[in-house]
Amino acid sequence: MLTPNNSSGAATYTTIPISSGDVLSRSFQSFTSSISRYRPWPEFIDLGTFDFPESISAVLDRVKKNARYFFVNYAIVISICAALSLIGSPLSLIVVAVVCGLWSLLYFFREDPLLVFGRVVGDRLVLTGLIVVSVIVVWSLGVASNLLWGTAIGIAASIVHGVFRNPQGLFLDEDEAFSDGLISSGSSQLPATLPQRK
């Protein structure tokens, strides 16, 4: 949370630490907001949009555009494949899901400083703690190979989709529109005079 500080005449901002419960709540809201940005599944698997790319450069361009557009869908596909790899061990699936939830709430989707017992915990310490917990959990459960296979299958499926899904007409990226001259960078590109309304 940021608050303006006008003591020097200019607007500067300082960070106000908030409680751990509020940090987790805001992280959860950020997580649900990100998940809600997935593209409709019929659009994702529309068979009429699949074809062979013309060249290697077309492959790279397709993968880049589809990864940007279907990022959340790919993350869901990879997560499902990883979860299916642990379906034979429900306890392992639950524990790994909890660890993934910790990564999401405490690292990937956290926007505010984490306050524990009145002290701010730095990002490096949070990252180190999550890595240590993850390694201990995966090692103690003995599911490393299953998780690696499941994740690899999910990534491979996402790459195959990205290569063969033709993004033509799918969307117009703002950066591409700017580079193609379809939109201007600011008001300096606007005409000097506008027609008068009668």
PDB file of C-alpha atoms in Angstrom:
ATOM      1  CA  MET A   1       0.000   0.000   0.000  1.00  0.00           C
ATOM      2  CA  LEU A   2       1.416   3.409  -0.953  1.00  0.00           C
ATOM      3  CA  THR A   3       0.646   6.775   0.549  1.00  0.00           C
ATOM      4  CA  PRO A   4       1.646  10.222  -0.752  1.00  0.00           C
ATOM      5  CA  ASN A   5       4.157  12.265   1.232  1.00  0.00           C
ATOM      6  CA  ASN A   6       4.129  15.973   0.284  1.00  0.00           C
ATOM      7  CA  SER A   7       6.589  17.367   2.837  1.00  0.00           C
ATOM      8  CA  SER A   8       9.143  18.249   0.133  1.00  0.00           C
ATOM      9  CA  GLY A   9       6.601  19.850  -2.184  1.00  0.00           C
ATOM     10  CA  ALA A  10       6.725  16.975  -4.699  1.00  0.00           C
ATOM     11  CA  ALA A  11       4.621  13.841  -4.465  1.00  0.00           C
ATOM     12  CA  THR A  12       6.733  10.957  -3.210  1.00  0.00           C
ATOM     13  CA  TYR A  13       5.488   7.611  -1.939  1.00  0.00           C
ATOM     14  CA  THR A  14       6.461   5.440   0.989  1.00  0.00           C
ATOM     15  CA  THR A  15       5.560   1.810   1.606  1.00  0.00           C
ATOM     16  CA  ILE A  16       3.334   1.071   4.586  1.00  0.00           C
ATOM     17  CA  PRO A  17       3.727  -2.525   5.804  1.00  0.00           C
ATOM     18  CA  ILE A  18       0.402  -4.309   6.266  1.00  0.00           C
ATOM     19  CA  SER A  19      -0.402  -7.394   8.304  1.00  0.00           C
ATOM     20  CA  SER A  20       0.365 -10.876   7.023  1.00  0.00           C
ATOM     21  CA  GLY A  21      -3.347 -11.661   6.809  1.00  0.00           C
ATOM     22  CA  ASP A  22      -3.941  -8.645   4.575  1.00  0.00           C
ATOM     23  CA  VAL A  23      -0.917  -9.550   2.411  1.00  0.00           C
ATOM     24  CA  LEU A  24      -2.280 -13.079   1.918  1.00  0.00           C
ATOM     25  CA  SER A  25      -5.774 -11.750   1.209  1.00  0.00           C
ATOM     26  CA  ARG A  26      -4.473  -9.327  -1.417  1.00  0.00           C
ATOM     27  CA  SER A  27      -2.252 -12.059  -2.914  1.00  0.00           C
ATOM     28  CA  PHE A  28      -5.290 -14.339  -3.176  1.00  0.00           C
ATOM     29  CA  GLN A  29      -7.260 -11.570  -4.907  1.00  0.00           C
ATOM     30  CA  SER A  30      -4.372 -11.057  -7.352  1.00  0.00           C
ATOM     31  CA  PHE A  31      -4.237 -14.822  -7.969  1.00  0.00           C
ATOM     32  CA  THR A  32      -7.972 -15.133  -8.657  1.00  0.00           C
ATOM     33  CA  SER A  33      -7.852 -12.046 -10.876  1.00  0.00           C
ATOM     34  CA  SER A  34      -5.005 -13.580 -12.917  1.00  0.00           C
ATOM     35  CA  ILE A  35      -6.757 -16.946 -13.208  1.00  0.00           C
ATOM     36  CA  SER A  36      -9.934 -15.201 -14.385  1.00  0.00           C
ATOM     37  CA  ARG A  37      -7.978 -13.909 -17.410  1.00  0.00           C
ATOM     38  CA  TYR A  38      -7.883 -17.322 -19.059  1.00  0.00           C
ATOM     39  CA  ARG A  39      -9.132 -17.439 -22.629  1.00  0.00           C
ATOM     40  CA  PRO A  40     -12.310 -19.404 -23.407  1.00  0.00           C
ATOM     41  CA  TRP A  41     -11.526 -23.088 -23.892  1.00  0.00           C
ATOM     42  CA  PRO A  42     -13.477 -23.352 -27.194  1.00  0.00           C
ATOM     43  CA  GLU A  43     -11.179 -20.619 -28.533  1.00  0.00           C
ATOM     44  CA  PHE A  44      -8.150 -22.474 -27.152  1.00  0.00           C
ATOM     45  CA  ILE A  45      -9.018 -25.782 -28.859  1.00  0.00           C
ATOM     46  CA  ASP A  46     -10.706 -24.455 -32.022  1.00  0.00           C
ATOM     47  CA  LEU A  47      -9.552 -27.065 -34.564  1.00  0.00           C
ATOM     48  CA  GLY A  48     -10.171 -24.715 -37.492  1.00  0.00           C
ATOM     49  CA  THR A  49      -7.262 -22.533 -36.358  1.00  0.00           C
ATOM     50  CA  PHE A  50      -4.597 -25.263 -36.447  1.00  0.00           C
ATOM     51  CA  ASP A  51      -2.213 -25.578 -39.377  1.00  0.00           C
ATOM     52  CA  PHE A  52       1.465 -26.140 -40.154  1.00  0.00           C
ATOM     53  CA  PRO A  53       3.779 -23.132 -39.790  1.00  0.00           C
ATOM     54  CA  GLU A  54       5.553 -21.991 -42.947  1.00  0.00           C
ATOM     55  CA  SER A  55       9.056 -21.561 -41.491  1.00  0.00           C
ATOM     56  CA  ILE A  56      11.176 -21.668 -38.350  1.00  0.00           C
ATOM     57  CA  SER A  57      10.675 -17.935 -37.838  1.00  0.00           C
ATOM     58  CA  ALA A  58       6.909 -18.504 -38.092  1.00  0.00           C
ATOM     59  CA  VAL A  59       7.203 -21.211 -35.415  1.00  0.00           C
ATOM     60  CA  LEU A  60       8.981 -18.834 -33.027  1.00  0.00           C
ATOM     61  CA  ASP A  61       6.507 -16.052 -33.774  1.00  0.00           C
ATOM     62  CA  ARG A  62       3.533 -18.355 -33.149  1.00  0.00           C
ATOM     63  CA  VAL A  63       4.930 -19.687 -29.889  1.00  0.00           C
ATOM     64  CA  LYS A  64       5.642 -16.155 -28.653  1.00  0.00           C
ATOM     65  CA  LYS A  65       2.200 -14.789 -29.563  1.00  0.00           C
ATOM     66  CA  ASN A  66       0.278 -17.808 -28.308  1.00  0.00           C
ATOM     67  CA  ALA A  67       2.277 -17.875 -25.055  1.00  0.00           C
ATOM     68  CA  ARG A  68       1.334 -14.252 -24.441  1.00  0.00           C
ATOM     69  CA  TYR A  69      -2.318 -14.737 -25.344  1.00  0.00           C
ATOM     70  CA  PHE A  70      -2.942 -18.168 -23.758  1.00  0.00           C
ATOM     71  CA  PHE A  71      -0.533 -17.817 -20.811  1.00  0.00           C
ATOM     72  CA  VAL A  72      -3.123 -18.665 -18.148  1.00  0.00           C
ATOM     73  CA  ASN A  73      -4.512 -21.572 -20.190  1.00  0.00           C
ATOM     74  CA  TYR A  74      -1.006 -23.017 -20.553  1.00  0.00           C
ATOM     75  CA  ALA A  75      -0.396 -22.634 -16.814  1.00  0.00           C
ATOM     76  CA  ILE A  76      -3.647 -24.514 -16.131  1.00  0.00           C
ATOM     77  CA  VAL A  77      -2.716 -27.292 -18.592  1.00  0.00           C
ATOM     78  CA  ILE A  78       0.733 -27.720 -17.003  1.00  0.00           C
ATOM     79  CA  SER A  79      -0.775 -27.728 -13.500  1.00  0.00           C
ATOM     80  CA  ILE A  80      -3.345 -30.370 -14.477  1.00  0.00           C
ATOM     81  CA  CYS A  81      -0.653 -32.595 -15.996  1.00  0.00           C
ATOM     82  CA  ALA A  82       1.499 -32.232 -12.869  1.00  0.00           C
ATOM     83  CA  ALA A  83      -1.523 -33.037 -10.669  1.00  0.00           C
ATOM     84  CA  LEU A  84      -2.418 -36.100 -12.766  1.00  0.00           C
ATOM     85  CA  SER A  85       1.123 -37.397 -12.302  1.00  0.00           C
ATOM     86  CA  LEU A  86       0.420 -37.535  -8.543  1.00  0.00           C
ATOM     87  CA  ILE A  87      -3.109 -38.948  -8.786  1.00  0.00           C
ATOM     88  CA  GLY A  88      -1.908 -42.333  -7.484  1.00  0.00           C
ATOM     89  CA  SER A  89      -0.844 -40.730  -4.185  1.00  0.00           C
ATOM     90  CA  PRO A  90      -3.593 -38.437  -2.847  1.00  0.00           C
ATOM     91  CA  LEU A  91      -1.510 -37.354   0.170  1.00  0.00           C
ATOM     92  CA  SER A  92       1.371 -36.278  -2.091  1.00  0.00           C
ATOM     93  CA  LEU A  93      -1.084 -34.420  -4.324  1.00  0.00           C
ATOM     94  CA  ILE A  94      -2.518 -32.481  -1.373  1.00  0.00           C
ATOM     95  CA  VAL A  95       0.895 -31.617   0.099  1.00  0.00           C
ATOM     96  CA  VAL A  96       2.303 -30.498  -3.268  1.00  0.00           C
ATOM     97  CA  ALA A  97      -0.853 -28.448  -3.903  1.00  0.00           C
ATOM     98  CA  VAL A  98      -0.336 -26.693  -0.555  1.00  0.00           C
ATOM     99  CA  VAL A  99       3.303 -25.933  -1.446  1.00  0.00           C
ATOM    100  CA  CYS A 100       2.226 -24.575  -4.850  1.00  0.00           C
ATOM    101  CA  GLY A 101      -0.357 -22.448  -3.068  1.00  0.00           C
ATOM    102  CA  LEU A 102       2.368 -21.037  -0.813  1.00  0.00           C
ATOM    103  CA  TRP A 103       4.485 -20.167  -3.854  1.00  0.00           C
ATOM    104  CA  SER A 104       1.501 -18.427  -5.457  1.00  0.00           C
ATOM    105  CA  LEU A 105       0.439 -16.437  -2.390  1.00  0.00           C
ATOM    106  CA  LEU A 106       3.850 -15.608  -0.905  1.00  0.00           C
ATOM    107  CA  TYR A 107       5.916 -15.061  -4.046  1.00  0.00           C
ATOM    108  CA  PHE A 108       4.296 -14.951  -7.492  1.00  0.00           C
ATOM    109  CA  PHE A 109       1.167 -12.926  -6.681  1.00  0.00           C
ATOM    110  CA  ARG A 110       2.320 -10.982  -3.613  1.00  0.00           C
ATOM    111  CA  GLU A 111       2.392  -7.226  -4.217  1.00  0.00           C
ATOM    112  CA  ASP A 112       3.016  -5.950  -0.669  1.00  0.00           C
ATOM    113  CA  PRO A 113       5.871  -6.435   1.818  1.00  0.00           C
ATOM    114  CA  LEU A 114       5.356  -9.449   4.089  1.00  0.00           C
ATOM    115  CA  LEU A 115       5.169  -8.497   7.754  1.00  0.00           C
ATOM    116  CA  VAL A 116       5.895 -11.265  10.301  1.00  0.00           C
ATOM    117  CA  PHE A 117       5.948 -10.499  14.047  1.00  0.00           C
ATOM    118  CA  GLY A 118       6.234  -6.796  13.288  1.00  0.00           C
ATOM    119  CA  ARG A 119       9.233  -7.181  10.957  1.00  0.00           C
ATOM    120  CA  VAL A 120       9.331  -6.973   7.175  1.00  0.00           C
ATOM    121  CA  VAL A 121      10.564 -10.193   5.556  1.00  0.00           C
ATOM    122  CA  GLY A 122      12.642  -9.582   2.428  1.00  0.00           C
ATOM    123  CA  ASP A 123      11.929 -11.220  -0.932  1.00  0.00           C
ATOM    124  CA  ARG A 124      15.207 -13.175  -0.876  1.00  0.00           C
ATOM    125  CA  LEU A 125      14.370 -14.720   2.477  1.00  0.00           C
ATOM    126  CA  VAL A 126      10.854 -15.629   1.277  1.00  0.00           C
ATOM    127  CA  LEU A 127      12.295 -17.183  -1.908  1.00  0.00           C
ATOM    128  CA  THR A 128      14.958 -19.122   0.036  1.00  0.00           C
ATOM    129  CA  GLY A 129      12.369 -20.421   2.489  1.00  0.00           C
ATOM    130  CA  LEU A 130      10.034 -21.547  -0.287  1.00  0.00           C
ATOM    131  CA  ILE A 131      12.857 -23.330  -2.134  1.00  0.00           C
ATOM    132  CA  VAL A 132      13.933 -25.131   1.044  1.00  0.00           C
ATOM    133  CA  VAL A 133      10.350 -26.179   1.865  1.00  0.00           C
ATOM    134  CA  SER A 134       9.776 -27.362  -1.726  1.00  0.00           C
ATOM    135  CA  VAL A 135      12.956 -29.440  -1.824  1.00  0.00           C
ATOM    136  CA  ILE A 136      12.192 -31.038   1.562  1.00  0.00           C
ATOM    137  CA  VAL A 137       8.601 -31.857   0.546  1.00  0.00           C
ATOM    138  CA  VAL A 138       9.488 -33.309  -2.866  1.00  0.00           C
ATOM    139  CA  TRP A 139      12.424 -35.301  -1.463  1.00  0.00           C
ATOM    140  CA  SER A 140      10.502 -36.662   1.535  1.00  0.00           C
ATOM    141  CA  LEU A 141       7.493 -37.671  -0.579  1.00  0.00           C
ATOM    142  CA  GLY A 142       9.666 -39.254  -3.287  1.00  0.00           C
ATOM    143  CA  VAL A 143       7.594 -37.760  -6.108  1.00  0.00           C
ATOM    144  CA  ALA A 144      10.291 -35.769  -7.941  1.00  0.00           C
ATOM    145  CA  SER A 145      10.334 -38.003 -11.037  1.00  0.00           C
ATOM    146  CA  ASN A 146       6.523 -38.084 -11.276  1.00  0.00           C
ATOM    147  CA  LEU A 147       6.326 -34.300 -10.993  1.00  0.00           C
ATOM    148  CA  LEU A 148       9.062 -33.810 -13.570  1.00  0.00           C
ATOM    149  CA  TRP A 149       7.312 -36.130 -16.036  1.00  0.00           C
ATOM    150  CA  GLY A 150       3.914 -34.516 -15.487  1.00  0.00           C
ATOM    151  CA  THR A 151       5.298 -30.996 -15.816  1.00  0.00           C
ATOM    152  CA  ALA A 152       7.325 -31.959 -18.907  1.00  0.00           C
ATOM    153  CA  ILE A 153       4.227 -33.424 -20.578  1.00  0.00           C
ATOM    154  CA  GLY A 154       2.254 -30.263 -19.796  1.00  0.00           C
ATOM    155  CA  ILE A 155       5.010 -28.040 -21.194  1.00  0.00           C
ATOM    156  CA  ALA A 156       5.343 -30.227 -24.308  1.00  0.00           C
ATOM    157  CA  ALA A 157       1.570 -30.084 -24.907  1.00  0.00           C
ATOM    158  CA  SER A 158       1.639 -26.291 -24.522  1.00  0.00           C
ATOM    159  CA  ILE A 159       4.535 -25.963 -26.978  1.00  0.00           C
ATOM    160  CA  VAL A 160       2.790 -28.193 -29.541  1.00  0.00           C
ATOM    161  CA  HIS A 161      -0.347 -26.069 -29.198  1.00  0.00           C
ATOM    162  CA  GLY A 162       1.704 -22.897 -29.541  1.00  0.00           C
ATOM    163  CA  VAL A 163       3.402 -24.151 -32.705  1.00  0.00           C
ATOM    164  CA  PHE A 164       0.293 -25.334 -34.544  1.00  0.00           C
ATOM    165  CA  ARG A 165      -2.283 -22.772 -33.290  1.00  0.00           C
ATOM    166  CA  ASN A 166      -2.354 -20.046 -35.936  1.00  0.00           C
ATOM    167  CA  PRO A 167      -2.632 -16.690 -34.122  1.00  0.00           C
ATOM    168  CA  GLN A 168      -3.648 -14.881 -37.324  1.00  0.00           C
ATOM    169  CA  GLY A 169      -6.566 -12.582 -36.517  1.00  0.00           C
ATOM    170  CA  LEU A 170      -6.560 -13.744 -32.899  1.00  0.00           C
ATOM    171  CA  PHE A 171      -5.653 -10.404 -31.369  1.00  0.00           C
ATOM    172  CA  LEU A 172      -3.719  -7.221 -31.991  1.00  0.00           C
ATOM    173  CA  ASP A 173      -0.909  -6.600 -29.548  1.00  0.00           C
ATOM    174  CA  GLU A 174      -0.368  -2.921 -28.649  1.00  0.00           C
ATOM    175  CA  ASP A 175       3.387  -3.157 -29.283  1.00  0.00           C
ATOM    176  CA  GLU A 176       2.781  -4.646 -32.733  1.00  0.00           C
ATOM    177  CA  ALA A 177       0.161  -2.022 -33.543  1.00  0.00           C
ATOM    178  CA  PHE A 178       2.595   0.722 -32.548  1.00  0.00           C
ATOM    179  CA  SER A 179       5.463  -0.767 -34.585  1.00  0.00           C
ATOM    180  CA  ASP A 180       3.168  -1.143 -37.601  1.00  0.00           C
ATOM    181  CA  GLY A 181       2.118   2.517 -37.318  1.00  0.00           C
ATOM    182  CA  LEU A 182      -1.523   1.662 -36.574  1.00  0.00           C
ATOM    183  CA  ILE A 183      -1.517   3.672 -33.346  1.00  0.00           C
ATOM    184  CA  SER A 184       0.526   6.685 -32.297  1.00  0.00           C
ATOM    185  CA  SER A 185       2.732   7.055 -29.247  1.00  0.00           C
ATOM    186  CA  GLY A 186       1.030  10.169 -27.906  1.00  0.00           C
ATOM    187  CA  SER A 187      -0.815  13.361 -28.519  1.00  0.00           C
ATOM    188  CA  SER A 188       2.078  14.781 -30.580  1.00  0.00           C
ATOM    189  CA  GLN A 189       0.942  12.580 -33.464  1.00  0.00           C
ATOM    190  CA  LEU A 190      -2.595  13.978 -33.444  1.00  0.00           C
ATOM    191  CA  PRO A 191      -3.627  16.468 -36.137  1.00  0.00           C
ATOM    192  CA  ALA A 192      -2.994  20.102 -35.251  1.00  0.00           C
ATOM    193  CA  THR A 193      -6.608  21.088 -35.953  1.00  0.00           C
ATOM    194  CA  LEU A 194      -9.783  19.161 -35.507  1.00  0.00           C
ATOM    195  CA  PRO A 195     -12.933  19.680 -37.542  1.00  0.00           C
ATOM    196  CA  GLN A 196     -15.385  22.037 -35.908  1.00  0.00           C
ATOM    197  CA  ARG A 197     -18.661  20.547 -34.779  1.00  0.00           C
ATOM    198  CA  LYS A 198     -21.683  22.341 -36.277  1.00  0.00           C
TER     199      LYS A 198
END
